[in-house]
Amino acid sequence: MTGKRILLIIGGGISAYKCLDLIRRLRERGASVRTVMTASAGQFITPLAVGAISGDRVFTDLFDREDEHDVGHIRLSREADLIVIAPATASLLARMAGGLADDLATAVLLASDKPILAAPAMNPRMWLNPATQRNVATLQADGVRFVGPNSGEMAEKGEAGPGRMAEPLEIVAAVAAMLAGAAAPGPLAGRHVLVTSGPTREPIDPVRYIANRSSGKQGQAIARAAAELGARVTLVTGPVSLPDPRDVDVVHVETALEMLAAVEAALPADIGIFAAAVADWRVAKAAGQKIKKDKAAGAPALTFVENPDILRTVAARGPSRPALVIGFAAETENVVELGKRKRKAKGCDWIVANDVSAAGGAMGGDRNTVHLITAGGVESWPAMDKAEVARRLLLRAANHLLQTQVAV
Ligand code: CTP
């Protein structure tokens, strides 16, 4: 970003405070940052703080004679390589979509022919309001790009859902991609996708464990496809003999309990996909030392306790539940019927049911035959590569979020 000039328009929302970090991060990467604050932004952070961090004047007033004389709203946009709006409030988006120029921020935007990136932030109900969604669609059609909003807890107590401003580093990544001339972000840009994958290993003693035949291929293919479609991806994986996929945050775990802890630590996410073959039981008390053969005592008896059901636990979470929770059902018979039952029992939105009988070759193989089970019915997909299953599933998920008006 060295030498690039960013014009940051700060809207009036509580997440305006994150702009101080955003400015710092952009400048760290060699960009210069000039700022315009709307009148309401001044209710949340002061021009003094913004000016101190940006190392430049802060522009606030369309009719400020000095500002207009020195720079002017036309020059402000002309002298930028890219304009970032953060937080892009519902009101700012509406005024932009309507082509208004009733303050310095909107006048600059209307006068600009530069690439514009908006990082929306607002209450989830405001975001989901059809008026806001219409405005976002209009702005997208006008070429404005969006990063976020993310889902999660709001500043208002007890409120959660889509509307949190993307984190400064996510905004920086989107800026970098735009400056590099990257194509429009994929359909999952600004989304966080959490994937579990692989088997778990439940120890018996320090050298022995119980595991299963899961290869982790399908889960990894899902993580890779999500990253390719623009998502930030966290992959929580049990032990597999595959290299970590690129552009994915990989968390390696062994046991079901570790997997649950890693999943909880990675939340919130917009989409949770649970492809891991989690051991249903673990040995109640794994031996601290290697169990020795003892002729007199005979074969040791193992006592098991049930592992937590990670999918069910996440699906039952309140406000921090991902907007779309997808489980897998590995079955060897009655695949669709058992998959439907599993969808209900687990409380998830979708189930990808697959035949893991030896004949299907799904376990460990490169291909998979799956049925997508949703509240609306069952779709049986033809046999295809696990990478293709992953891509199709993620595209369906991105579309679903769009239709439920949670996405940009
Ligand atoms: N799953 C999970 N945590 C567990 C068990 C399963 O998250 N402790 C998830 C799997 O990742 C998968 C789904 O639940 O998405 C279904 O797993 P499956 O093993 O097919 O079903 P079970 O719940 O184990 O039921 P059963 O073994 O009786 O078929």
Coordinates of C-alpha atoms and ligand atoms in Angstrom, one line a residue:
M1 CA 0.0 0.0 0.0
T2 CA 3.1 2.2 0.0
G3 CA 2.2 5.6 -1.4
K4 CA -1.5 4.9 -1.7
R5 CA -3.9 7.6 -0.6
I6 CA -7.0 6.5 1.3
L7 CA -9.8 8.8 2.0
L8 CA -11.6 7.5 5.0
I9 CA -15.2 8.7 5.6
I10 CA -16.2 8.0 9.2
G11 CA -19.9 7.7 9.8
G12 CA -21.8 8.2 13.0
G13 CA -21.9 4.8 14.8
I14 CA -20.4 3.3 17.9
S15 CA -17.9 1.3 15.9
A16 CA -16.4 4.6 14.7
Y17 CA -13.9 4.0 17.6
K18 CA -12.4 1.1 15.5
C19 CA -11.4 3.7 12.9
L20 CA -8.5 4.8 15.0
D21 CA -7.1 1.3 14.7
L22 CA -8.0 1.1 11.1
I23 CA -6.1 4.3 10.3
R24 CA -3.1 3.0 12.2
R25 CA -3.2 -0.3 10.3
L26 CA -3.4 1.4 6.9
R27 CA -0.6 3.8 7.7
E28 CA 1.5 0.9 9.0
R29 CA 1.3 -0.5 5.5
G30 CA 2.5 2.7 4.0
A31 CA -0.8 4.3 3.0
S32 CA -1.6 7.9 3.8
V33 CA -5.0 8.4 5.3
R34 CA -7.1 11.5 5.0
T35 CA -10.4 11.6 6.9
V36 CA -13.8 13.1 6.6
M37 CA -16.1 12.8 9.6
T38 CA -19.9 13.2 9.4
A39 CA -21.5 15.4 12.0
S40 CA -22.8 12.4 13.9
A41 CA -19.3 10.6 13.8
G42 CA -18.2 13.5 16.0
Q43 CA -20.6 12.2 18.7
F44 CA -18.6 9.0 19.0
I45 CA -14.9 10.0 18.4
T46 CA -13.3 13.4 18.3
P47 CA -11.6 15.0 15.2
L48 CA -8.7 15.6 17.6
A49 CA -8.1 11.9 18.1
V50 CA -8.6 11.1 14.4
G51 CA -6.2 13.9 13.3
A52 CA -3.6 12.7 15.8
I53 CA -3.6 9.2 14.5
S54 CA -3.9 10.0 10.8
G55 CA -1.3 12.8 10.9
D56 CA -3.5 15.0 8.7
R57 CA -6.3 17.4 8.9
V58 CA -9.8 16.1 9.5
F59 CA -12.5 17.5 7.3
T60 CA -16.0 17.8 8.7
D61 CA -17.9 20.7 7.1
L62 CA -19.1 21.2 3.6
F63 CA -19.5 24.9 4.1
D64 CA -16.3 25.5 6.0
R65 CA -14.7 28.3 4.0
E66 CA -11.2 27.4 5.0
D67 CA -11.6 23.7 4.1
E68 CA -13.3 24.5 0.8
H69 CA -10.7 27.0 0.0
D70 CA -7.7 24.8 0.8
V71 CA -8.9 21.5 -0.5
G72 CA -12.6 21.4 -1.4
H73 CA -14.8 18.4 -1.7
I74 CA -13.9 17.7 -5.3
R75 CA -10.2 17.6 -4.6
L76 CA -10.8 15.4 -1.5
S77 CA -12.0 12.7 -3.8
R78 CA -9.7 13.5 -6.7
E79 CA -6.6 13.1 -4.4
A80 CA -7.6 9.7 -3.2
D81 CA -6.8 6.3 -4.7
L82 CA -9.7 4.7 -2.8
I83 CA -12.5 5.8 -0.5
V84 CA -13.4 3.7 2.5
I85 CA -16.6 4.4 4.5
A86 CA -16.4 3.0 8.0
P87 CA -18.8 2.7 9.7
A88 CA -21.2 3.0 6.8
T89 CA -24.4 3.7 8.8
A90 CA -27.9 3.0 7.5
S91 CA -28.4 6.7 7.0
L92 CA -25.2 7.2 5.1
L93 CA -26.0 4.2 2.8
A94 CA -29.5 5.6 2.2
R95 CA -28.2 9.0 1.3
M96 CA -25.5 7.6 -1.0
A97 CA -28.0 5.3 -2.7
G98 CA -30.3 8.3 -3.2
G99 CA -27.5 10.4 -4.6
L100 CA -27.8 13.1 -1.9
A101 CA -25.0 15.6 -1.2
D102 CA -26.2 17.2 1.9
D103 CA -23.0 17.1 3.9
L104 CA -19.3 16.9 3.1
A105 CA -19.2 13.1 3.2
T106 CA -22.0 12.6 0.7
A107 CA -20.8 15.5 -1.5
V108 CA -17.4 13.8 -1.7
L109 CA -19.0 10.5 -2.5
L110 CA -21.2 11.9 -5.2
A111 CA -18.3 13.8 -6.8
S112 CA -16.1 10.8 -6.8
D113 CA -15.1 8.4 -9.6
K114 CA -12.8 6.4 -7.3
P115 CA -13.4 2.9 -6.0
I116 CA -15.5 2.9 -2.9
L117 CA -15.5 0.3 -0.1
A118 CA -18.2 0.4 2.5
A119 CA -18.0 -1.3 5.9
P120 CA -21.6 -1.3 7.2
A121 CA -22.4 -1.2 10.9
M122 CA -25.8 -0.9 12.4
N123 CA -28.4 -2.7 14.5
P124 CA -29.4 -6.0 12.9
R125 CA -33.0 -4.9 12.4
M126 CA -31.8 -1.8 10.6
W127 CA -29.5 -4.0 8.5
L128 CA -32.3 -6.5 7.7
N129 CA -34.8 -3.8 6.9
P130 CA -35.8 -4.1 3.3
A131 CA -35.0 -0.4 2.8
T132 CA -31.4 -0.9 3.8
Q133 CA -31.2 -4.1 1.7
R134 CA -32.6 -2.2 -1.3
N135 CA -30.0 0.6 -0.8
V136 CA -27.2 -2.0 -0.5
A137 CA -28.3 -3.7 -3.7
T138 CA -28.4 -0.3 -5.5
L139 CA -25.0 0.7 -4.3
Q140 CA -23.6 -2.7 -5.3
A141 CA -25.0 -2.2 -8.8
D142 CA -23.3 1.2 -8.8
G143 CA -20.0 -0.6 -8.2
V144 CA -19.6 0.1 -4.4
R145 CA -18.0 -2.9 -2.7
F146 CA -18.8 -4.1 0.8
V147 CA -16.9 -5.7 3.6
G148 CA -19.1 -7.2 6.3
P149 CA -21.1 -6.7 8.3
N150 CA -20.3 -9.5 10.6
S151 CA -22.7 -11.3 12.8
G152 CA -22.4 -11.3 16.5
E153 CA -23.2 -9.4 19.7
M154 CA -24.1 -5.7 19.3
A155 CA -23.2 -2.8 21.6
E156 CA -26.8 -2.7 22.7
K157 CA -27.3 -5.2 25.5
G158 CA -28.8 -8.5 24.4
E159 CA -28.9 -7.7 20.7
A160 CA -27.2 -10.0 18.3
G161 CA -27.2 -10.7 14.5
P162 CA -25.7 -9.2 11.4
G163 CA -24.6 -5.7 11.8
R164 CA -21.2 -5.6 13.4
M165 CA -18.6 -3.7 11.5
A166 CA -15.9 -5.8 9.9
E167 CA -12.7 -5.8 12.0
P168 CA -10.0 -3.3 11.0
L169 CA -7.8 -6.1 9.6
E170 CA -10.6 -7.4 7.4
I171 CA -11.2 -3.9 6.1
V172 CA -7.4 -3.5 5.4
A173 CA -7.5 -6.9 3.5
A174 CA -10.4 -5.7 1.4
V175 CA -8.6 -2.4 0.7
A176 CA -5.4 -4.2 -0.3
A177 CA -7.4 -6.5 -2.6
M178 CA -9.1 -3.5 -4.3
L179 CA -5.9 -1.6 -4.7
A180 CA -4.3 -4.7 -6.2
G181 CA -7.1 -4.6 -8.7
A182 CA -8.5 -7.9 -7.5
A183 CA -11.8 -9.0 -9.0
A184 CA -14.9 -8.3 -6.9
P185 CA -14.8 -10.2 -3.6
G186 CA -16.4 -13.7 -3.8
P187 CA -20.0 -14.3 -2.5
L188 CA -18.6 -15.1 1.0
A189 CA -16.4 -12.0 1.4
G190 CA -16.7 -10.6 4.8
R191 CA -18.1 -13.9 6.2
H192 CA -16.5 -16.1 8.7
V193 CA -16.9 -19.8 8.0
L194 CA -16.1 -22.3 10.7
V195 CA -15.4 -25.9 9.7
T196 CA -14.8 -29.1 11.7
S197 CA -13.0 -31.9 10.0
G198 CA -11.2 -35.2 10.4
P199 CA -11.5 -37.8 13.1
T200 CA -10.9 -37.3 16.8
R201 CA -8.5 -39.4 18.8
E202 CA -9.6 -40.5 22.2
P203 CA -6.7 -41.7 24.4
I204 CA -6.7 -45.1 26.2
D205 CA -3.2 -44.6 27.6
P206 CA -0.2 -42.5 26.5
V207 CA 0.4 -44.7 23.4
R208 CA -3.0 -46.1 22.4
Y209 CA -6.2 -44.3 21.2
I210 CA -9.5 -44.9 19.6
A211 CA -10.2 -43.2 16.3
N212 CA -12.0 -43.7 13.1
R213 CA -11.4 -43.9 9.3
S214 CA -12.3 -40.2 8.5
S215 CA -9.6 -38.8 6.2
G216 CA -10.6 -35.2 6.6
K217 CA -10.7 -34.7 2.8
Q218 CA -14.3 -33.5 2.7
G219 CA -13.9 -31.0 5.5
Q220 CA -10.6 -29.7 4.1
A221 CA -12.3 -29.3 0.6
I222 CA -15.0 -27.3 2.3
A223 CA -12.5 -25.0 4.1
R224 CA -10.6 -24.5 0.8
A225 CA -13.8 -23.8 -1.2
A226 CA -15.0 -21.3 1.5
A227 CA -11.6 -19.4 1.3
E228 CA -11.8 -19.4 -2.5
L229 CA -15.2 -17.8 -2.3
G230 CA -13.8 -15.0 -0.2
A231 CA -14.6 -16.1 3.3
R232 CA -12.4 -15.9 6.4
V233 CA -12.1 -19.6 7.3
T234 CA -11.3 -21.4 10.6
L235 CA -10.7 -25.1 10.2
V236 CA -10.7 -27.1 13.4
T237 CA -9.3 -30.5 12.4
G238 CA -8.5 -33.7 14.1
P239 CA -5.3 -35.6 13.1
V240 CA -5.1 -36.1 9.4
S241 CA -2.3 -36.8 6.9
L242 CA -3.1 -33.9 4.7
P243 CA -1.2 -30.6 4.5
D244 CA -3.0 -27.5 5.9
P245 CA -5.0 -25.8 3.2
R246 CA -3.8 -22.3 2.2
D247 CA -5.5 -19.1 3.3
V248 CA -7.3 -20.9 6.1
D249 CA -6.7 -20.6 9.9
V250 CA -6.1 -24.2 10.9
V251 CA -6.5 -25.3 14.5
H252 CA -5.2 -28.8 15.2
V253 CA -6.9 -30.8 17.9
E254 CA -6.9 -34.5 19.0
T255 CA -9.9 -35.2 21.2
A256 CA -13.6 -34.3 21.0
L257 CA -13.3 -32.1 24.1
E258 CA -10.4 -30.2 22.5
M259 CA -12.4 -29.8 19.3
L260 CA -15.4 -28.4 21.2
A261 CA -13.2 -25.9 23.0
A262 CA -11.5 -24.8 19.7
V263 CA -14.9 -24.4 18.0
E264 CA -16.2 -22.3 20.9
A265 CA -13.1 -20.1 20.8
A266 CA -13.5 -19.6 17.0
L267 CA -17.1 -18.3 17.3
P268 CA -18.9 -16.1 16.2
A269 CA -19.2 -17.4 12.6
D270 CA -21.7 -16.8 9.9
I271 CA -21.7 -20.4 8.8
G272 CA -20.7 -23.5 10.8
I273 CA -20.1 -26.7 8.9
F274 CA -19.5 -29.8 11.0
A275 CA -17.8 -32.4 8.9
A276 CA -15.7 -34.0 11.6
A277 CA -16.2 -37.6 12.5
V278 CA -16.3 -36.9 16.2
A279 CA -15.9 -40.0 18.5
D280 CA -19.2 -40.4 20.3
W281 CA -17.5 -41.8 23.4
R282 CA -14.2 -41.4 25.1
V283 CA -12.5 -43.7 27.7
A284 CA -13.7 -42.5 31.1
K285 CA -10.3 -42.4 32.6
A286 CA -7.3 -42.7 30.2
A287 CA -4.4 -44.5 32.0
G288 CA -1.6 -42.2 32.9
Q289 CA 1.0 -44.9 32.0
K290 CA 1.0 -47.5 29.3
I291 CA -1.3 -50.4 30.2
K292 CA 0.8 -53.5 30.6
K293 CA -0.3 -57.1 29.7
D294 CA -1.2 -58.8 32.9
K295 CA -1.9 -62.5 32.4
A296 CA -3.7 -62.8 35.7
A297 CA -6.0 -59.8 35.2
G298 CA -6.7 -60.7 31.5
A299 CA -7.9 -58.2 28.9
P300 CA -8.5 -54.7 30.4
A301 CA -12.1 -53.5 30.5
L302 CA -12.6 -50.0 29.1
T303 CA -15.4 -47.8 30.5
F304 CA -16.7 -45.1 28.2
V305 CA -18.4 -41.8 28.7
E306 CA -20.2 -39.8 26.1
N307 CA -18.5 -37.0 24.4
P308 CA -20.3 -33.6 23.9
D309 CA -22.1 -33.3 20.6
I310 CA -20.3 -30.3 19.1
L311 CA -22.9 -29.8 16.3
R312 CA -25.8 -29.9 18.7
T313 CA -24.1 -27.7 21.2
V314 CA -23.4 -25.0 18.6
A315 CA -26.8 -25.2 17.0
A316 CA -28.4 -24.7 20.4
R317 CA -26.4 -21.5 21.2
G318 CA -28.5 -18.5 21.5
P319 CA -27.5 -15.2 19.9
S320 CA -24.0 -16.3 18.9
R321 CA -25.3 -19.3 16.9
P322 CA -24.0 -19.1 13.3
A323 CA -26.8 -17.9 10.9
L324 CA -26.5 -21.2 9.1
V325 CA -25.5 -24.5 10.8
I326 CA -24.7 -27.5 8.6
G327 CA -24.1 -31.0 9.9
F328 CA -23.1 -34.2 8.2
A329 CA -24.8 -37.5 8.6
A330 CA -22.5 -40.4 7.9
E331 CA -24.8 -43.4 7.3
T332 CA -24.5 -46.9 6.0
E333 CA -28.2 -47.5 5.3
N334 CA -31.4 -45.5 5.0
V335 CA -29.3 -42.5 4.3
V336 CA -32.0 -39.9 3.6
E337 CA -34.4 -41.0 6.3
L338 CA -31.8 -41.1 9.0
G339 CA -30.4 -37.8 7.7
K340 CA -33.8 -36.1 8.1
R341 CA -34.1 -37.4 11.6
K342 CA -30.6 -36.3 12.4
R343 CA -31.4 -32.7 11.2
K344 CA -34.2 -32.5 13.7
A345 CA -32.3 -34.2 16.5
K346 CA -29.3 -32.0 16.1
G347 CA -31.2 -28.8 15.7
C348 CA -29.2 -27.8 12.7
D349 CA -30.4 -26.0 9.5
W350 CA -29.1 -28.4 6.9
I351 CA -27.7 -31.9 6.9
V352 CA -25.4 -33.3 4.2
A353 CA -26.2 -37.0 4.4
N354 CA -23.7 -39.3 2.8
D355 CA -23.4 -43.0 2.4
V356 CA -20.3 -44.2 4.1
S357 CA -20.8 -47.9 3.5
A358 CA -17.6 -49.5 2.0
A359 CA -19.3 -49.7 -1.4
G360 CA -19.7 -45.9 -1.7
G361 CA -16.0 -45.3 -1.1
A362 CA -16.7 -42.0 0.5
M363 CA -14.6 -42.7 3.6
G364 CA -11.0 -41.9 2.6
G365 CA -11.9 -41.6 -1.1
D366 CA -12.0 -38.5 -3.3
R367 CA -15.6 -38.6 -4.4
N368 CA -18.8 -38.4 -2.5
T369 CA -22.5 -38.9 -3.1
V370 CA -24.6 -36.7 -0.9
H371 CA -28.1 -35.6 -0.2
L372 CA -28.7 -32.1 1.0
I373 CA -31.5 -32.1 3.5
T374 CA -33.0 -28.7 4.4
A375 CA -36.3 -27.6 6.0
G376 CA -37.6 -27.4 2.4
G377 CA -36.9 -31.0 1.3
V378 CA -34.2 -33.2 0.0
E379 CA -31.9 -32.7 -3.0
S380 CA -29.9 -35.7 -4.1
W381 CA -26.7 -34.7 -5.8
P382 CA -24.9 -37.0 -8.3
A383 CA -21.6 -38.5 -7.3
M384 CA -18.9 -35.9 -7.6
D385 CA -15.5 -34.9 -6.4
K386 CA -15.3 -33.8 -2.8
A387 CA -14.1 -30.4 -4.0
E388 CA -17.2 -30.0 -6.2
V389 CA -19.5 -31.1 -3.3
A390 CA -17.7 -28.4 -1.2
R391 CA -18.1 -25.7 -3.8
R392 CA -21.7 -26.4 -4.5
L393 CA -22.5 -26.5 -0.8
L394 CA -20.8 -23.2 -0.1
L395 CA -22.5 -21.5 -3.1
R396 CA -25.8 -22.7 -1.8
A397 CA -24.9 -21.4 1.7
A398 CA -23.9 -18.0 0.3
N399 CA -27.2 -17.8 -1.6
H400 CA -29.2 -18.8 1.4
L401 CA -27.6 -16.0 3.4
L402 CA -28.5 -13.6 0.6
Q403 CA -32.1 -14.7 0.4
T404 CA -32.5 -14.5 4.1
Q405 CA -31.2 -10.9 3.7
V406 CA -28.3 -11.5 6.0
A407 CA -25.6 -10.9 3.4
V408 CA -24.4 -8.1 1.2
Ligands
CTP1 N1 -21.1 -34.5 15.6 C1 -20.5 -33.6 16.5 N2 -20.1 -34.0 17.7 C2 -20.3 -35.3 18.1 C3 -20.9 -36.2 17.2 C4 -21.2 -35.8 16.0 O1 -20.3 -32.4 16.1 N3 -19.9 -35.7 19.3 C5 -21.5 -34.0 14.3 C6 -20.7 -34.5 13.1 O2 -19.6 -33.7 12.8 C7 -21.8 -34.5 12.0 C8 -23.0 -34.9 12.8 O3 -22.8 -34.5 14.1 O4 -21.9 -33.3 11.5 C9 -23.5 -36.3 12.7 O5 -22.5 -37.2 13.1 P1 -22.8 -38.8 13.0 O6 -21.6 -39.4 13.5 O7 -23.2 -39.1 11.6 O8 -24.0 -39.0 13.9 P2 -24.1 -39.2 15.4 O9 -24.6 -38.1 16.1 O10 -22.8 -39.7 15.9 O11 -25.2 -40.4 15.5 P3 -25.0 -42.0 15.2 O12 -23.6 -42.3 15.5 O13 -26.0 -42.5 16.1 O14 -25.3 -42.1 13.7

